[in-house]
CSV table of C-alpha atoms in Angstrom, one decimal:
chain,number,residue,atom,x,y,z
A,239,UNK,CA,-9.0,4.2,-15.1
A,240,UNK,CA,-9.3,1.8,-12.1
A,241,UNK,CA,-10.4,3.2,-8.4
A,242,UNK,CA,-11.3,1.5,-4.9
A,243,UNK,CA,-13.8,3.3,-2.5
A,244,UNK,CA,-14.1,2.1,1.3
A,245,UNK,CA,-17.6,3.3,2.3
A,246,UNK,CA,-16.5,3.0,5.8
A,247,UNK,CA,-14.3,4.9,7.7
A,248,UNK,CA,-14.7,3.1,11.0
A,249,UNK,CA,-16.2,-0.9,11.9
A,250,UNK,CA,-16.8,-1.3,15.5
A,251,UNK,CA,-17.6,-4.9,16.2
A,252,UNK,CA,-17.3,-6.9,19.3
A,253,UNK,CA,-14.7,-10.1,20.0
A,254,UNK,CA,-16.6,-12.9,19.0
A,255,UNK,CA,-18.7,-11.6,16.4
A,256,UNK,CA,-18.4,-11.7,12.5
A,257,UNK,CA,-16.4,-8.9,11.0
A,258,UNK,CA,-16.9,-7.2,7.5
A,259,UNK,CA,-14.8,-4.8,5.7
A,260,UNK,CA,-16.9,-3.0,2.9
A,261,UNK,CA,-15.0,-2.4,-0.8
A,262,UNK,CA,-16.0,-1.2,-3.9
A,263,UNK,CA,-13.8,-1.1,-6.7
A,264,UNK,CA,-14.2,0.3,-10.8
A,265,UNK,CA,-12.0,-0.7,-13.5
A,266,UNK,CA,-11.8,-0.6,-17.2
A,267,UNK,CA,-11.0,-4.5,-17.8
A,268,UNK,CA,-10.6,-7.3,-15.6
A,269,UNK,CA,-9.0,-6.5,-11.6
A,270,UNK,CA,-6.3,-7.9,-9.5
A,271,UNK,CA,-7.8,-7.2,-6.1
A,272,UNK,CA,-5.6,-7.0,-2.8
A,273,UNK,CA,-6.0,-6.3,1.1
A,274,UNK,CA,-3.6,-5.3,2.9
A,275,UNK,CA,-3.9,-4.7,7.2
A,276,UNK,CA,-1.2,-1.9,8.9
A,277,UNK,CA,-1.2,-1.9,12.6
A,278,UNK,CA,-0.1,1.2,14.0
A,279,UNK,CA,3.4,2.7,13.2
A,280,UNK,CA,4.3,-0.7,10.8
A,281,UNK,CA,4.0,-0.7,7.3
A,282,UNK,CA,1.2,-2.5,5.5
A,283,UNK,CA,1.0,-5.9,5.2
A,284,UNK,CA,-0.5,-8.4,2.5
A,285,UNK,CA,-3.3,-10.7,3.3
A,286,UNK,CA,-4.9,-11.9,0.6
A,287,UNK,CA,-5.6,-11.3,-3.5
A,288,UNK,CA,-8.3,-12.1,-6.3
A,289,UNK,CA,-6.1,-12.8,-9.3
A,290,UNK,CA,-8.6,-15.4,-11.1
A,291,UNK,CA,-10.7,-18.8,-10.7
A,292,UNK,CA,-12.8,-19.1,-6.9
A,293,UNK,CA,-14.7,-16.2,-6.1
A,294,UNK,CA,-14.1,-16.6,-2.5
A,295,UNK,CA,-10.3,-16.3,-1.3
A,296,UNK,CA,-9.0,-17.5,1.8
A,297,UNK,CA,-5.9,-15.5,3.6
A,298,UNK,CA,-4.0,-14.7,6.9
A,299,UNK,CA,-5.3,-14.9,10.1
A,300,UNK,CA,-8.5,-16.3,9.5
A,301,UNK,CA,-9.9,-13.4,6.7
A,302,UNK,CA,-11.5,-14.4,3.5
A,303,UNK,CA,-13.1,-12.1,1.2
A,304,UNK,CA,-15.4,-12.8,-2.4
A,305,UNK,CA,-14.8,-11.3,-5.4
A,306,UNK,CA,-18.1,-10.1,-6.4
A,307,UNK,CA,-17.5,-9.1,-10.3
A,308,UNK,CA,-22.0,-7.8,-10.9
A,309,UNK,CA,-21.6,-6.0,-8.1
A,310,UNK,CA,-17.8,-5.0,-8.5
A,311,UNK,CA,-17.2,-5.6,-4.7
A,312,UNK,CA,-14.8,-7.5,-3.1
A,313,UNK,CA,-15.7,-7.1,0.9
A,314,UNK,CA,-13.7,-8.5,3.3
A,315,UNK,CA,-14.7,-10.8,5.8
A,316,UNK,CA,-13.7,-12.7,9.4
A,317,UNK,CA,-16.2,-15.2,10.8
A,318,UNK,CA,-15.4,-14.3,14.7
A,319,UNK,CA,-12.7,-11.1,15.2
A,320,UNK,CA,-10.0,-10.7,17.6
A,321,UNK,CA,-8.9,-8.0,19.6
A,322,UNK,CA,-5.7,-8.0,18.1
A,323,UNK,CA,-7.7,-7.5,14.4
A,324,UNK,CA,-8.2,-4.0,14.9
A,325,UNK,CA,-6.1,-2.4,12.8
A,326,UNK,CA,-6.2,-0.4,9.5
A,327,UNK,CA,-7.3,-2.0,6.1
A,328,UNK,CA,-7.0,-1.2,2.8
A,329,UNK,CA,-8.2,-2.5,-0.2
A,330,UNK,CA,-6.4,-2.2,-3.5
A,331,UNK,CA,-7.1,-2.6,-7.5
A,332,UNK,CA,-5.1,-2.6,-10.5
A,333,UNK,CA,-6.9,-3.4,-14.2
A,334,UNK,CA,-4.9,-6.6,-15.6
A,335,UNK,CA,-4.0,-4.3,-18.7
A,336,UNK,CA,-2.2,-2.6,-15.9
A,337,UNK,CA,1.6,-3.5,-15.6
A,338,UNK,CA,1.9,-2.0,-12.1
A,339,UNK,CA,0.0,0.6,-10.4
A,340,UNK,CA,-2.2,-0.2,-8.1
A,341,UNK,CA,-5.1,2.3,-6.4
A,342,UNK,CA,-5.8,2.2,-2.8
A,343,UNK,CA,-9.3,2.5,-0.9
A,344,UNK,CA,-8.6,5.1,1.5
A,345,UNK,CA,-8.7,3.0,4.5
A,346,UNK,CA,-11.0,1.1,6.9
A,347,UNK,CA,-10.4,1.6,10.8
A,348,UNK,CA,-11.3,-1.6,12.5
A,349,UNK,CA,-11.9,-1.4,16.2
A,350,UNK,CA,-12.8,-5.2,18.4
A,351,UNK,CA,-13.9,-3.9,21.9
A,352,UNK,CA,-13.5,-7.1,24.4
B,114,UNK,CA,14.1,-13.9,4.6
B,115,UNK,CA,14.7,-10.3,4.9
B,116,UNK,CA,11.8,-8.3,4.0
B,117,UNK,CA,11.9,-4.4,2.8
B,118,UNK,CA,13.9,-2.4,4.8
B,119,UNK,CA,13.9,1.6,5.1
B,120,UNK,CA,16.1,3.9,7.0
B,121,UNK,CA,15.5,6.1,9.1
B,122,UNK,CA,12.4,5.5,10.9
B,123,UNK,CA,11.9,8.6,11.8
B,124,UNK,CA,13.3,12.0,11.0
B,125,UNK,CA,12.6,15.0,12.4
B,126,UNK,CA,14.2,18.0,10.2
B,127,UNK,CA,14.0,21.7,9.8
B,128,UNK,CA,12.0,23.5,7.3
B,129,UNK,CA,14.4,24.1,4.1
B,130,UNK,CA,16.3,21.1,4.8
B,131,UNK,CA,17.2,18.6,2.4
B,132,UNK,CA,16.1,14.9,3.4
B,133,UNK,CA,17.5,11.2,1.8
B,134,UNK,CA,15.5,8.1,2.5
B,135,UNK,CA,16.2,4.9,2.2
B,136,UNK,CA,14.7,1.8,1.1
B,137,UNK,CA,16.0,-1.6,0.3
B,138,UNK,CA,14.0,-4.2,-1.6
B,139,UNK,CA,13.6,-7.7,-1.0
B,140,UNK,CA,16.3,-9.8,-2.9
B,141,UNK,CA,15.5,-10.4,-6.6
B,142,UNK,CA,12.5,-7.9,-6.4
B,143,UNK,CA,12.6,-5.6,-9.5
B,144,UNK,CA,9.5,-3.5,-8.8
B,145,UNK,CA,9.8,-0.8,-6.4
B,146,UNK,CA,7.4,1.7,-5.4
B,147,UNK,CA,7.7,4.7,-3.1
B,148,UNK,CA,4.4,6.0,-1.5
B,149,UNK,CA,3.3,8.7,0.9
B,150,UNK,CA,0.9,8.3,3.9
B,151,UNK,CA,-0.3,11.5,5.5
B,152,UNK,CA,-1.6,11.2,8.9
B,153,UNK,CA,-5.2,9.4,9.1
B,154,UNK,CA,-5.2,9.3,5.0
B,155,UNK,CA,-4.2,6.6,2.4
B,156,UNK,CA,-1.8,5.6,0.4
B,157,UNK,CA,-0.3,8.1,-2.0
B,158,UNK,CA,1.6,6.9,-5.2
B,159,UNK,CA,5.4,8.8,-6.0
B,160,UNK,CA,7.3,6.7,-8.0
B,161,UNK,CA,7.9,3.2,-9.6
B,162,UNK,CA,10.7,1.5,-10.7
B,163,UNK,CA,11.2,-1.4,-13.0
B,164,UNK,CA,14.9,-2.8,-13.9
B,165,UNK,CA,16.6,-0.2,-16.1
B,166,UNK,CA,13.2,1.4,-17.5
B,167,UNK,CA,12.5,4.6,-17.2
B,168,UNK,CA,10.8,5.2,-13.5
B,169,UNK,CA,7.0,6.6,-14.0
B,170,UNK,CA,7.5,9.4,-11.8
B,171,UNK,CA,4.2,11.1,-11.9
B,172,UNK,CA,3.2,10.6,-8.7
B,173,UNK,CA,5.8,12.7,-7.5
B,174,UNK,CA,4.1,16.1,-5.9
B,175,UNK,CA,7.0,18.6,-7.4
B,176,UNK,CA,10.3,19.3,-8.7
B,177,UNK,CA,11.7,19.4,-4.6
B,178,UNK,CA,10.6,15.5,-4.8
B,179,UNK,CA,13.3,12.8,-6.3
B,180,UNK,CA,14.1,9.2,-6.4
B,181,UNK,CA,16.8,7.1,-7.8
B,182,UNK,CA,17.8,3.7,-7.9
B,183,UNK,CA,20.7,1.7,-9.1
B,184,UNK,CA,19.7,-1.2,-11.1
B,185,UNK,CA,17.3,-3.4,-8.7
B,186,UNK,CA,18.9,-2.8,-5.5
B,187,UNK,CA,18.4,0.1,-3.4
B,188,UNK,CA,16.7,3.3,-3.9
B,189,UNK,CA,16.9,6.7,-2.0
B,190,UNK,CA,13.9,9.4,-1.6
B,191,UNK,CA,15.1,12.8,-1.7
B,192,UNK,CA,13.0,16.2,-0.8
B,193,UNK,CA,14.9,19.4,-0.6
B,194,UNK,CA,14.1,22.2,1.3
B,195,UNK,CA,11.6,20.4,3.1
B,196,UNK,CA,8.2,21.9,4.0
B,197,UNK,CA,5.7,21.1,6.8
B,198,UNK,CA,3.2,19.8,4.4
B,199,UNK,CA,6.1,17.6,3.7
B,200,UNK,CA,5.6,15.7,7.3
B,201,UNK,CA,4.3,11.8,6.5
B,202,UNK,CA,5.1,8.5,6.3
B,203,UNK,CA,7.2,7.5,3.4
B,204,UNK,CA,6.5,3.7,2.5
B,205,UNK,CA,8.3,2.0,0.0
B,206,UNK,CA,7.6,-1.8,-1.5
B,207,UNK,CA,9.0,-4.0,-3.8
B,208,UNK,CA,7.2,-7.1,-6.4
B,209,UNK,CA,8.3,-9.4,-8.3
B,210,UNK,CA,7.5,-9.9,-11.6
B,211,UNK,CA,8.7,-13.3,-12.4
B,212,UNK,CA,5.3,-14.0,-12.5
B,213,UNK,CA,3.6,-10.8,-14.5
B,214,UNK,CA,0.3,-11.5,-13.5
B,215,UNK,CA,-0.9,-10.7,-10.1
B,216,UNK,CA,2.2,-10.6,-7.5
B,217,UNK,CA,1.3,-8.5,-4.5
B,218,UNK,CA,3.2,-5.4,-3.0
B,219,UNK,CA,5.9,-5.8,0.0
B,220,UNK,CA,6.2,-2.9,2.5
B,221,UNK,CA,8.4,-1.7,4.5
B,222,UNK,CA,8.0,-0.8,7.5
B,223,UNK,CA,8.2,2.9,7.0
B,224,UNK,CA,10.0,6.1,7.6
B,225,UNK,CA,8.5,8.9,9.4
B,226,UNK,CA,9.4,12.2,8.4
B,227,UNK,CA,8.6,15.6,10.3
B,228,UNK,CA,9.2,19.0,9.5
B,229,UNK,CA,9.5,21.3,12.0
């Protein structure tokens, strides 16, 4: 069985100032691990991935996150957000043993006031 | 080049209706997925698609709910006689395998269905 939880519904963090989107996952072998962003009415798109090797991933538009495998966490991270990052984000997992399907957090809201 | 495409964007239909969507995967993609998104909530698996195996279909939420798709090229959605719990967003994306390991998901861009 593999699962992803997003603790957080809503972030709320001014321009400027270092942004963190909180997930959790649970698998039965070894994870794949995604983030995807969707800004309103478009579909989701990628931005980075854990497959193997560095723990710490670099991806599009300045986000990193850090695979995290004690604390099965893979939180994603922007040194200094934009008001154009606010958005929706979702993390995903499938187990390697998995051909296919992957399980989506149910969302983070990300809101960068000016 | 060309991402995933989906028509309509939106469609707004009568309850009892019967309702084709559309989705066409990035070139050379032989994974497809369909997905729901309710309002405010996450992603919902329907149905995968790989080549010419047999789809895993057991996302889909009843018998009104089907999906077909010719070989690896484009795949319709199909609810009949719709129903308001019906209203979402219907996302499809395709993945390559050529690669098996970790190859991420491309989405389209959505369609968004309403039942009236």
């Amino acid at each position: 069985a593999q699962s992803v939880a997003q603790p957080e519904d809503q972030v709320n963090v001014a321009e400027g100032n270092p942004l963190t989107v909180k997930c959790t996952y649970s698998v039965s072998g070894n994870p794949y691990l995604f983030w995807y962003v969707q800004y309103p009415n478009r579909g989701l798109q990628f931005l980075l991935k854990y497959i193997t090797g560095d723990n710490l991933v670099k991806g599009s538009y300045g986000f990193e996150a850090e695979f995290n495998k004690s604390q099965t966490s893979f939180h994603l991270k922007k040194p200094s957000a934009l008001v154009s990052d606010s958005a929706l984000y979702f993390c995903a997992v499938r187990d390697q043993s998995n051909d296919y399907k992957l399980s989506f957090g149910a969302g983070t809201t990300v809101t960068v006031r000016a | 080049g060309a991402g995933v495409s989906q028509s309509p964007s939106n469609k707004v239909t009568e309850k009892g209706k019967d309702v084709e969507l559309r989705c066409d995967p990035i070139s050379g993609h032989t994974a497809l997925y369909w997905y729901r998104q309710r309002l405010g909530q996450g992603l919902e698996f329907l149905i995968y698609f790989q080549g010419n195996s047999a789809p895993d279909k057991s996302g889909l939420p009843s018998d009104r709910f089907s999906a077909e798709r010719t070989g690896e090229s484009v795949s319709t959605l199909t609810i009949q006689r719709t129903q308001q719990e019906d209203s979402a967003v219907y996302l499809c994306a395709s993945r390559s395998i050529a690669w098996r390991g970790g190859n991420e998901q491309f989405f389209g861009p959505g369609t968004r269905l309403t039942v009236l």
